[in-house]
mmCIF file of C-alpha atoms and ligand atoms in Angstrom:
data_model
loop_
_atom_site.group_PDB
_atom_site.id
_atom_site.type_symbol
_atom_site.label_atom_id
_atom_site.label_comp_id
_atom_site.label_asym_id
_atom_site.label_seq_id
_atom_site.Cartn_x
_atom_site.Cartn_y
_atom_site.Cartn_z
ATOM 1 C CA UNK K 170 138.516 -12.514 -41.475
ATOM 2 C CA UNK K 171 141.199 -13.103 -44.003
ATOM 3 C CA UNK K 172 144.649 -11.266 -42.983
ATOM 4 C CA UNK K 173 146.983 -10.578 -45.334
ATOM 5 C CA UNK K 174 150.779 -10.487 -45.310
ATOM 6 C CA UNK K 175 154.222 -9.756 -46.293
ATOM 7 C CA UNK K 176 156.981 -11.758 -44.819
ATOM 8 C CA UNK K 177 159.861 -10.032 -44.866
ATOM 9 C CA UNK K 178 163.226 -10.204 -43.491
ATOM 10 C CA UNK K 179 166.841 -8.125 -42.763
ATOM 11 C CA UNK K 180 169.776 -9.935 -41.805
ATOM 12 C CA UNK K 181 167.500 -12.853 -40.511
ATOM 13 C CA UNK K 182 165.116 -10.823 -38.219
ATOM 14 C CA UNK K 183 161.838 -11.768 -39.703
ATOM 15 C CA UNK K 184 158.504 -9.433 -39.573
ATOM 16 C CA UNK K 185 155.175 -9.995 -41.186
ATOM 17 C CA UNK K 186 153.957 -6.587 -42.616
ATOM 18 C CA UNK K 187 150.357 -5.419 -43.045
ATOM 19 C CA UNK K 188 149.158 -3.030 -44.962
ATOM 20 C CA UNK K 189 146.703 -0.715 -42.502
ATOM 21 C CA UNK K 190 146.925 2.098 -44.717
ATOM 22 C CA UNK K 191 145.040 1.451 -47.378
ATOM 23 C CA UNK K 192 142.412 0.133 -45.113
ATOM 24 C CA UNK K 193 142.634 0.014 -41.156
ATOM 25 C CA UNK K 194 143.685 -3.289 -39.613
ATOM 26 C CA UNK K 195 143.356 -3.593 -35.811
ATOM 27 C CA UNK K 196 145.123 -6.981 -34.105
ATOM 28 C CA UNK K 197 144.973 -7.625 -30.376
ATOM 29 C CA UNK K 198 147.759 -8.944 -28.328
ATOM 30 C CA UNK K 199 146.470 -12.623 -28.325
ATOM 31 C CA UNK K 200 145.903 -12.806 -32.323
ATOM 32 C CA UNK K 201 149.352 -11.271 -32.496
ATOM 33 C CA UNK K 202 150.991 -13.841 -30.306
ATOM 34 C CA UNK K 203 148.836 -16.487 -32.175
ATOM 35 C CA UNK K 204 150.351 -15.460 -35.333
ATOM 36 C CA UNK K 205 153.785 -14.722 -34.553
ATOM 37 C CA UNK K 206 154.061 -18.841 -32.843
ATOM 38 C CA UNK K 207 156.485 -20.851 -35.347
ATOM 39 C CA UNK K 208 154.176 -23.803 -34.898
ATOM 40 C CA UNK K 209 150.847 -22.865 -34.791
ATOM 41 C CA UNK K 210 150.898 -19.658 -36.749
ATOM 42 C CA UNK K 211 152.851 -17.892 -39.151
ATOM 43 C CA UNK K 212 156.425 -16.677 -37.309
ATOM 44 C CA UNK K 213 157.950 -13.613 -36.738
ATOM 45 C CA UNK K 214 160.237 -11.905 -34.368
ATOM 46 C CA UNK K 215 158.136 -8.431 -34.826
ATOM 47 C CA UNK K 216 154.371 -7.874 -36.975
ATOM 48 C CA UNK K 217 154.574 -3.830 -38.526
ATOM 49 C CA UNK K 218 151.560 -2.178 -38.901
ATOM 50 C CA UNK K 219 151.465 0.146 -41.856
ATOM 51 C CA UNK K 220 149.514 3.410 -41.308
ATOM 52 C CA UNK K 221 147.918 6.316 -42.259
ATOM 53 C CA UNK K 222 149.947 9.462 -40.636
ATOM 54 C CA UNK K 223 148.635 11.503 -36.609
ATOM 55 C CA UNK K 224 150.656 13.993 -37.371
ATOM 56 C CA UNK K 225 151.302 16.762 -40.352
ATOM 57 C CA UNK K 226 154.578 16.761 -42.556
ATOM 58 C CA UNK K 227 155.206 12.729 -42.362
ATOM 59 C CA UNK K 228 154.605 10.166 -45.410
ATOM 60 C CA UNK K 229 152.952 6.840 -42.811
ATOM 61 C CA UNK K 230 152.828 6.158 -39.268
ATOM 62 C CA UNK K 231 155.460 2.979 -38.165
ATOM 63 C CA UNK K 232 153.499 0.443 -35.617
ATOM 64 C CA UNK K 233 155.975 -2.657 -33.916
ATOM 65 C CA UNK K 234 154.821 -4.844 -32.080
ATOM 66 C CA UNK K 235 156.722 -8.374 -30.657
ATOM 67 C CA UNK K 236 156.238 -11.914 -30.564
ATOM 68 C CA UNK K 237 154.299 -11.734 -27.497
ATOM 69 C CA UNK K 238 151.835 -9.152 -28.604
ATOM 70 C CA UNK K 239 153.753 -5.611 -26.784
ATOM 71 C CA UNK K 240 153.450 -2.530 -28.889
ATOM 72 C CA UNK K 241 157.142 -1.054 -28.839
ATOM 73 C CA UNK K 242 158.446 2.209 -29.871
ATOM 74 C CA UNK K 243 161.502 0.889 -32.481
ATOM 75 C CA UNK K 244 162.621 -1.148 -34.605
ATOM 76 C CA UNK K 245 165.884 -0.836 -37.065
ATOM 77 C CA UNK K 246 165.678 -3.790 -39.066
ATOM 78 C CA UNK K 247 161.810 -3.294 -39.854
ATOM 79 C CA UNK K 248 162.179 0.203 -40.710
ATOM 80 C CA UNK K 249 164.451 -1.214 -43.809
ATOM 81 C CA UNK K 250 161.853 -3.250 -44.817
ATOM 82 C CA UNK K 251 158.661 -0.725 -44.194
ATOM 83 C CA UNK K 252 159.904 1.313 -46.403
ATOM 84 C CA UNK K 253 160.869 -1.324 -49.052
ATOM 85 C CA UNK K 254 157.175 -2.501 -48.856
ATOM 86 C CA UNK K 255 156.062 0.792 -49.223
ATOM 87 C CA UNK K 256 157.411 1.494 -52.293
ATOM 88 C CA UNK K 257 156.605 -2.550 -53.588
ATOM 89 C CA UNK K 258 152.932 -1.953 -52.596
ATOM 90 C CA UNK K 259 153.229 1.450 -54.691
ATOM 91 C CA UNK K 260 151.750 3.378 -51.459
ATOM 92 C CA UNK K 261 154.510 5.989 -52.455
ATOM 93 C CA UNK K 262 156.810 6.765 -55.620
ATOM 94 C CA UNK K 263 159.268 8.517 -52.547
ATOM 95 C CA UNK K 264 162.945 6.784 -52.665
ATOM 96 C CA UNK K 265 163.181 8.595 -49.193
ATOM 97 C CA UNK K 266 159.783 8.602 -46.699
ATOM 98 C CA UNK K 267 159.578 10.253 -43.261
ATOM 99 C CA UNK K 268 158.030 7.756 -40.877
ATOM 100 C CA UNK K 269 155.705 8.263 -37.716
ATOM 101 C CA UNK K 270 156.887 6.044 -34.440
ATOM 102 C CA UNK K 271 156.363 6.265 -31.432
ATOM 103 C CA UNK K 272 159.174 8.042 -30.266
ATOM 104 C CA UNK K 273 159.890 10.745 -33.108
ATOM 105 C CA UNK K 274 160.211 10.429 -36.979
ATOM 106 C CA UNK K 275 162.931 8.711 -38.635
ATOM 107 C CA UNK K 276 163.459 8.662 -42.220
ATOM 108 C CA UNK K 277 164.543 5.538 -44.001
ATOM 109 C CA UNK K 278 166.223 5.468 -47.742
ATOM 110 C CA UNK K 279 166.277 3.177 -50.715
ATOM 111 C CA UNK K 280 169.071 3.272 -51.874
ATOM 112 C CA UNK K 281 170.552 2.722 -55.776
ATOM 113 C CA UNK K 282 172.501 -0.186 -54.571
ATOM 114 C CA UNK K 283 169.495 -2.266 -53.544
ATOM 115 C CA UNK K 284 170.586 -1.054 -49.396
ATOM 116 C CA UNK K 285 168.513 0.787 -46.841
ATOM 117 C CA UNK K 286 170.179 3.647 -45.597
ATOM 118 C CA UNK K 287 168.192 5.140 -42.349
ATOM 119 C CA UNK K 288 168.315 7.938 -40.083
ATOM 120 C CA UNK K 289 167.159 6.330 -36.793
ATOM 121 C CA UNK K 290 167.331 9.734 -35.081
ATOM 122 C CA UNK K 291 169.667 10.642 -31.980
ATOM 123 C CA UNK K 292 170.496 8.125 -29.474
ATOM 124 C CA UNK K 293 169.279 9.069 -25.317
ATOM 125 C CA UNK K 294 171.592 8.303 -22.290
ATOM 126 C CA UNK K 295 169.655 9.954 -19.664
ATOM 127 C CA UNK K 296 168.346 7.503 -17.320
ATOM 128 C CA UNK K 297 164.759 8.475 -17.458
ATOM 129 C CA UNK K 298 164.401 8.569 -21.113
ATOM 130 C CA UNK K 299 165.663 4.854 -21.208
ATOM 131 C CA UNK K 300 164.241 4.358 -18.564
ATOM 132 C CA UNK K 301 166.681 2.415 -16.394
ATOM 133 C CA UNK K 302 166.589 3.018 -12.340
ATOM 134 C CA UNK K 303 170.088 5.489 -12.086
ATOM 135 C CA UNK K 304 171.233 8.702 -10.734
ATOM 136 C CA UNK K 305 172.541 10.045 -13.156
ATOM 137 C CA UNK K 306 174.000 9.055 -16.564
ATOM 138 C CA UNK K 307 177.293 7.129 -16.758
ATOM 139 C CA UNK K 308 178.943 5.462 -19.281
ATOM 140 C CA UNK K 309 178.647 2.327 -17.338
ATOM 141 C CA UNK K 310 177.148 0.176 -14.624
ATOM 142 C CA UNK K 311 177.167 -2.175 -12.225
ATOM 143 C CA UNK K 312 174.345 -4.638 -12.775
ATOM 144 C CA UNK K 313 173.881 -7.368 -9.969
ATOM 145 C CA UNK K 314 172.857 -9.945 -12.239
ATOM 146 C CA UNK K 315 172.090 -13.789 -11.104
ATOM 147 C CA UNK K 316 175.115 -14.282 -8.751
ATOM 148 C CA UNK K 317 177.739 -11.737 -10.796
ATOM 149 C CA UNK K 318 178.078 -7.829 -11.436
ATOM 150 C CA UNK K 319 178.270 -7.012 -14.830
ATOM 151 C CA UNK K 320 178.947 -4.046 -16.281
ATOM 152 C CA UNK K 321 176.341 -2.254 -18.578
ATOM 153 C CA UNK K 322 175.787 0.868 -20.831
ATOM 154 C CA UNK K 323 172.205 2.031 -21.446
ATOM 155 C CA UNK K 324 171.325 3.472 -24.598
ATOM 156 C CA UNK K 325 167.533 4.114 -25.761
ATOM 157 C CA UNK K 326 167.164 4.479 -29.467
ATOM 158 C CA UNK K 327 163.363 5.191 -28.655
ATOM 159 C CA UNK K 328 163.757 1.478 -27.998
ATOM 160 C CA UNK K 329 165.703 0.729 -24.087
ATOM 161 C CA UNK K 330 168.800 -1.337 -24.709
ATOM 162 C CA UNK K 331 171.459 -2.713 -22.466
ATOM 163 C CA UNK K 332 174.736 -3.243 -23.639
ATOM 164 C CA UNK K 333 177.625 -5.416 -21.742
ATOM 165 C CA UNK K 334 181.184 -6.064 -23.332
ATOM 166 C CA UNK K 335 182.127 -10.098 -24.113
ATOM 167 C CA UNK K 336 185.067 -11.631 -24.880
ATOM 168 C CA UNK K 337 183.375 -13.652 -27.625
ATOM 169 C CA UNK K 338 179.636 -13.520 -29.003
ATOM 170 C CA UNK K 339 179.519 -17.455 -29.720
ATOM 171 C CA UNK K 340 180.531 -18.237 -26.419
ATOM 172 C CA UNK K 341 178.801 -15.721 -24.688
ATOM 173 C CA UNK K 342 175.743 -16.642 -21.962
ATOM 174 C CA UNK K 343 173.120 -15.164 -24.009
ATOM 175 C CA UNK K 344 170.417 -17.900 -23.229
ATOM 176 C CA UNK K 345 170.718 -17.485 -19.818
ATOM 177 C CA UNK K 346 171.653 -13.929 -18.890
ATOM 178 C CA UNK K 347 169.323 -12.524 -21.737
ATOM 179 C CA UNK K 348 166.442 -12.835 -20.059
ATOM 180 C CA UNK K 349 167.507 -11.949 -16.660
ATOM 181 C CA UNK K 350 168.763 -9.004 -17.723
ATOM 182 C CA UNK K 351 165.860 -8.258 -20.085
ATOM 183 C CA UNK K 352 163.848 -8.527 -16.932
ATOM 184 C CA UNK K 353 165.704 -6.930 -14.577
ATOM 185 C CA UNK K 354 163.766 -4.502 -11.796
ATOM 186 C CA UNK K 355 165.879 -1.600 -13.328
ATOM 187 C CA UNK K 356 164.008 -1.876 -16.014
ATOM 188 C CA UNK K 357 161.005 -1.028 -15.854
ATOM 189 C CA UNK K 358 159.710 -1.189 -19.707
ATOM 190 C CA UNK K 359 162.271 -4.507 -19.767
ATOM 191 C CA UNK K 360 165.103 -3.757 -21.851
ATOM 192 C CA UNK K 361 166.696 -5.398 -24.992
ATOM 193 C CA UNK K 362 170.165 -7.010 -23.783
ATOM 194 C CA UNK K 363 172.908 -6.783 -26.189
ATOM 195 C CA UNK K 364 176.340 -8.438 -26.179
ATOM 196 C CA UNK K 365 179.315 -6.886 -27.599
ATOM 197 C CA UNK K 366 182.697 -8.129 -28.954
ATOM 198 C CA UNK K 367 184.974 -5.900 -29.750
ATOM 199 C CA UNK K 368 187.234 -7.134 -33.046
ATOM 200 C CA UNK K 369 188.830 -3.358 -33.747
ATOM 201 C CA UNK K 370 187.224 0.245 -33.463
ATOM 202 C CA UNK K 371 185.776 -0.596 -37.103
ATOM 203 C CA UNK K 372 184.184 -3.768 -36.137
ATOM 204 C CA UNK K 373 182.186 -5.435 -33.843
ATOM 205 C CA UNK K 374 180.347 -9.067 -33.373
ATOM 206 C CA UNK K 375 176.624 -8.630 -31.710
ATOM 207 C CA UNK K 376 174.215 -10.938 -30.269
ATOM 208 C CA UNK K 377 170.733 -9.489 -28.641
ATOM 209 C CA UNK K 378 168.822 -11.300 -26.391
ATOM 210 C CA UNK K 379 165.451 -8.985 -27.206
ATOM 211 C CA UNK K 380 162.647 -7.670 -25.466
ATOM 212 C CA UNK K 381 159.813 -9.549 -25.735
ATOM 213 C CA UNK K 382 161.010 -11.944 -28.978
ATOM 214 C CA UNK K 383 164.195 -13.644 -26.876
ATOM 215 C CA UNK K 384 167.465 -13.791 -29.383
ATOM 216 C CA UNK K 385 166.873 -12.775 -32.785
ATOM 217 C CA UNK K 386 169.433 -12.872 -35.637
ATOM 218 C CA UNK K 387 170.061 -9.291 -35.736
ATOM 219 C CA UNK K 388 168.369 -6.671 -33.831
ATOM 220 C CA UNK K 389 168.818 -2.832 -36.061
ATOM 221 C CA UNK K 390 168.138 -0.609 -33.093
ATOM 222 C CA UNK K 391 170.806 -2.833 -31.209
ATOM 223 C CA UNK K 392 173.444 -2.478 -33.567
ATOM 224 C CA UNK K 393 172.800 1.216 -33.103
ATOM 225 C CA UNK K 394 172.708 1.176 -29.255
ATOM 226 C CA UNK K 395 176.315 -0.568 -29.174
ATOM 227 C CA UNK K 396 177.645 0.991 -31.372
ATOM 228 C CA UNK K 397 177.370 4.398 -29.933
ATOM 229 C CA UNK K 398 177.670 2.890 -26.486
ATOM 230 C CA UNK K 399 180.845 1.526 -27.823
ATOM 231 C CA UNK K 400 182.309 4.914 -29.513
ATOM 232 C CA UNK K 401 181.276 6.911 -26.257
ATOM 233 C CA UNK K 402 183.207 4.624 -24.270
ATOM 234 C CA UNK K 403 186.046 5.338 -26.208
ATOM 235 C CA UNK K 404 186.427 1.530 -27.906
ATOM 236 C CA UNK K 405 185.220 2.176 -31.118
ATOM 237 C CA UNK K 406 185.626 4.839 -34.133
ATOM 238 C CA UNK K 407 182.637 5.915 -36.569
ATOM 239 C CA UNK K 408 181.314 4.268 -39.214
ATOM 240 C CA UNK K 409 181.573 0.340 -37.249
ATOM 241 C CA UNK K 410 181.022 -2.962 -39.158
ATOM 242 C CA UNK K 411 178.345 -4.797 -36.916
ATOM 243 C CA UNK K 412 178.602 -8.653 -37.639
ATOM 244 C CA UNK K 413 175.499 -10.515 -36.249
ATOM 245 C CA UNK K 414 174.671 -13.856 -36.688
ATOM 246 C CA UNK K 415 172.249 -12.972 -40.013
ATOM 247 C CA UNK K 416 174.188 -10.787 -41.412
ATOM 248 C CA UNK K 417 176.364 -7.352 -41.413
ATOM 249 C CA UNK K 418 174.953 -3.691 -40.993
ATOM 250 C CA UNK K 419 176.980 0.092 -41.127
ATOM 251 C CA UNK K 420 176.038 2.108 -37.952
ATOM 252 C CA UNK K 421 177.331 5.236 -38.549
ATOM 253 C CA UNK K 422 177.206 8.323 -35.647
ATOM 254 C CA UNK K 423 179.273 11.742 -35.157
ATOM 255 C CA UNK K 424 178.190 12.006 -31.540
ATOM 256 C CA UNK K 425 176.244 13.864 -29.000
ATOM 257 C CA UNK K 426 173.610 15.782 -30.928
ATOM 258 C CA UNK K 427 173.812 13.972 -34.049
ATOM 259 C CA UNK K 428 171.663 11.070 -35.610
ATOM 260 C CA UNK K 429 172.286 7.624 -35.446
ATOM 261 C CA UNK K 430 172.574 6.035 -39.579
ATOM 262 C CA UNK K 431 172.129 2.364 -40.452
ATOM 263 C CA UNK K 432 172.829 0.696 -43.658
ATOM 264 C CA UNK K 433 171.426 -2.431 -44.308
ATOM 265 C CA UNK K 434 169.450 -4.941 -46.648
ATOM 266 C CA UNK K 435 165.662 -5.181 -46.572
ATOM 267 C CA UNK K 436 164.643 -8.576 -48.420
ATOM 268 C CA UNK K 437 160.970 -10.172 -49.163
ATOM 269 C CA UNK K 438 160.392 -13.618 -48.599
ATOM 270 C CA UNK K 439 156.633 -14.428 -49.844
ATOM 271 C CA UNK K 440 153.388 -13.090 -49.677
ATOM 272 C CA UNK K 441 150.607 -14.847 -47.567
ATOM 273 C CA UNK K 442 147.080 -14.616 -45.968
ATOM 274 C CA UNK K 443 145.383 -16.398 -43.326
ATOM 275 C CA UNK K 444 142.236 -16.439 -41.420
ATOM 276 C CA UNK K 445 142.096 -14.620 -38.111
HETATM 277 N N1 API T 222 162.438 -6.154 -29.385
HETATM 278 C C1 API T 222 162.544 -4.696 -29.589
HETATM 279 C C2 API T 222 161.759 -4.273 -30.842
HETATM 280 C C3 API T 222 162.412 -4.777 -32.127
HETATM 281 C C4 API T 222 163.825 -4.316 -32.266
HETATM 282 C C5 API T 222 164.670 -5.047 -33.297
HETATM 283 N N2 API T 222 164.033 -6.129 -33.997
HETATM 284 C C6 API T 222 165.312 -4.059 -34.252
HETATM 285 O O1 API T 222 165.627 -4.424 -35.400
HETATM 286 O O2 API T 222 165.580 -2.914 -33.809
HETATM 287 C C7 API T 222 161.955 -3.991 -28.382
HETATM 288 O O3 API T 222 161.147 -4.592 -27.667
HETATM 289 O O4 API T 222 162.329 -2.825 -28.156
#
């Protein structure tokens, strides 16, 4: 079977996107990991799945799933460019389109100035809806990590994330706390480990070790997760700069109650097929 493809990419975190609206597509976990290999297949950090709608009053449904072939329920930087190949493939005329994941609707917008403006919906701190193995919720943890206790905030953005504070992102042990953390028993979906430097309460510098795709360029939903993680914590001030090694985002959030927005670019890189 031929499968065919949009590469995409924003701020360096690459997807292939399929359109499985226009006519289904269904990809198991092997063929996904098959295709998302640098070498052997095609590469991606994350393959969305266009499709038609479960649910009344929303434009598409929003599928994710990673590098090694796990459905997931988020994803920032694809949800710039879903709807960007939305409107390219002309499945809508809508500017603005209300999107079907699989936790809640968010609502991404094309914007006049060539950006992605989206409401990624409110931000959860309660242990169970991360999940994460706690009490109660706190603005931080301990985390017995390797032979050290770091100190963590959780923040699920329908996605879990785990954020700890660094001193500097280029120096920071990414490649070998990332994955220890990302596995760690406390999670028990895993958890996408972010790591924060503070530059000002405007600014920050991010790395994410991610769930199931190990560091990416960027990671959307991450930016989101430490930023409010950050602002709750009192270290950082609405809207925040977040600086990642492919590029810069705008996370923007009020507070408890209130949506998380991202601003961002949403970029196409070819157009492909390949046999499956
Ligand atoms: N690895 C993430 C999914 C992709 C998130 C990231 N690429 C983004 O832009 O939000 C997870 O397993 O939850």
């Amino acid at each position: 079977m031929k499968l065919t493809f949009t590469k995409m990419q924003g701020i360096g975190n690459d997807f292939i996107v399929i359109d499985g609206y226009s006519s289904p597509v269904n990809l198991d976990a092997a063929t996904i990991c098959r295709l998302a290999d640098r070498h052997f297949g095609v590469g991606f950090d994350q393959l969305l799945l266009v499709e038609k709608p479960t649910v009344e009053g929303v434009d598409f449904r929003y599928r994710i799933f990673n590098a090694d072939g796990g459905e997931v329920e988020q994803c920032g930087n694809g949800a710039r460019c879903f709807v960007r190949f939305v409107h390219d493939k002309a499945l809508t005329n809508q500017r603005e389109i209300r999107v079907e994941t699989a936790r809640g609707v968010i609502f991404p917008k094309l914007e006049d100035n060539g950006l992605v403006t989206v409401n990624m919906g409110e931000p959860r701190f309660q242990p169970a809806e991360v999940p994460f193995v706690a009490d109660q919720d706190e603005l931080v943890y301990p985390l017995q990590v390797a032979n050290q206790t770091l100190e963590i905030s959780t923040v699920s953005m329908g996605n879990p994330h785990a954020v700890t504070l660094v001193s500097d992102v280029d120096t920071a042990p990414v490649e070998n706390l990332g994955p220890l953390i990302e596995h760690h028993v406390r999670f028990p979906q895993r958890v996408n480990a972010g790591f924060m430097q503070v530059v000002d309460a405007h600014h920050i510098r991010l790395r994410v070790y991610e769930r199931g795709s190990g560091e990416t360029l960027a990671c959307g939903t991450g930016a989101c997760a430490a930023v409010v993680s950050g602002i709750r914590r009192g270290l950082l001030q609405s809207p925040v700069k977040v600086t990642t090694r492919g590029g810069e985002l705008t996370i923007a959030w009020d507070g408890a109650q209130q949506p998380v927005w991202m601003t961002g670019p949403a970029e196409t890189v070819f157009e492909g097929s390949i046999e499956i």
